[in-house]
Amino acid sequence: TLPKKVDVDITIYNVLGQKIKTLVNDNYPAGIYRAMWNGTNEFGMKVNSGVYIYRINAGKEFNYSKRMVFLK
């Protein structure tokens, strides 16, 4: 949920901190949005099952990182 127009960046990393995929990198107006990851990297290749980190940056006010488990 975005209260105002902001630049949004959602990126997936592996546990070594290497960038796997950028899901979102755009400017969005206020509203409710959803992003889904299909388990592929930047080149469209399927990634292995394991622990990944997603990072959400929405403007300067909101920065959030969390671990997730990807299972095939």
C-alpha atoms as one frame of an Amber mdcrd trajectory, in Angstrom:
protein
   0.000   0.000   0.000   1.451   3.336  -1.065   0.066   6.515   0.527   1.560
   8.760  -2.183   3.461   8.604  -5.484   6.946   7.120  -4.867   9.755   5.222
  -6.567   9.446   1.523  -5.706  12.229  -1.052  -5.907  11.752  -4.737  -5.026
  14.836  -6.919  -5.392  15.587 -10.581  -4.580  19.042 -11.577  -3.221  20.613
 -14.914  -2.301  22.087 -15.460   1.174  25.513 -14.370  -0.118  24.066 -10.953
  -0.984  24.203 -11.464  -4.741  21.317  -9.898  -6.665  19.115 -12.561  -8.223
  16.290 -10.525  -9.749  14.732  -7.080  -9.741  10.949  -7.531  -9.587   9.960
  -3.864  -9.560  11.884  -0.690 -10.331   9.421   2.038 -11.261   7.437   5.022
 -10.016   3.955   4.157  -8.721   1.032   6.422  -7.769  -0.769   5.961  -4.442
  -2.646   2.674  -4.220  -2.453  -1.015  -3.380  -0.133  -3.283  -5.381   1.067
  -6.887  -5.433   4.301  -8.351  -6.817   4.967 -12.057  -7.367   8.259 -13.833
  -8.066   8.160 -16.860 -10.362  11.468 -18.306  -9.091  13.645 -17.183 -11.997
  16.758 -15.041 -12.099  17.444 -12.004 -14.342  18.158 -14.360 -17.272  14.898
 -16.311 -16.937  16.575 -19.433 -15.521  14.961 -21.251 -12.575  16.796 -20.789
  -9.268  17.473 -23.553  -6.736  15.329 -24.146  -3.682  16.686 -22.328  -0.652
  16.648 -19.171   1.437  16.444 -15.814  -0.323  16.109 -12.228   0.873  13.717
  -9.704  -0.589  14.209  -5.976  -0.146  11.478  -3.388  -0.669  12.363   0.296
  -0.973   9.505   2.753  -1.423  10.787   6.290  -1.439  13.050   7.414   1.390
  10.470   6.621   4.085  10.115   2.839   3.693  12.907   0.240   3.557  12.156
  -3.383   4.425  14.124  -6.644   4.132  12.970 -10.141   5.017  14.072 -13.737
   4.463  11.932 -16.203   2.517  12.193 -19.859   1.620  11.745 -20.817  -2.037
  10.678 -24.449  -2.600  10.200 -26.167  -5.950
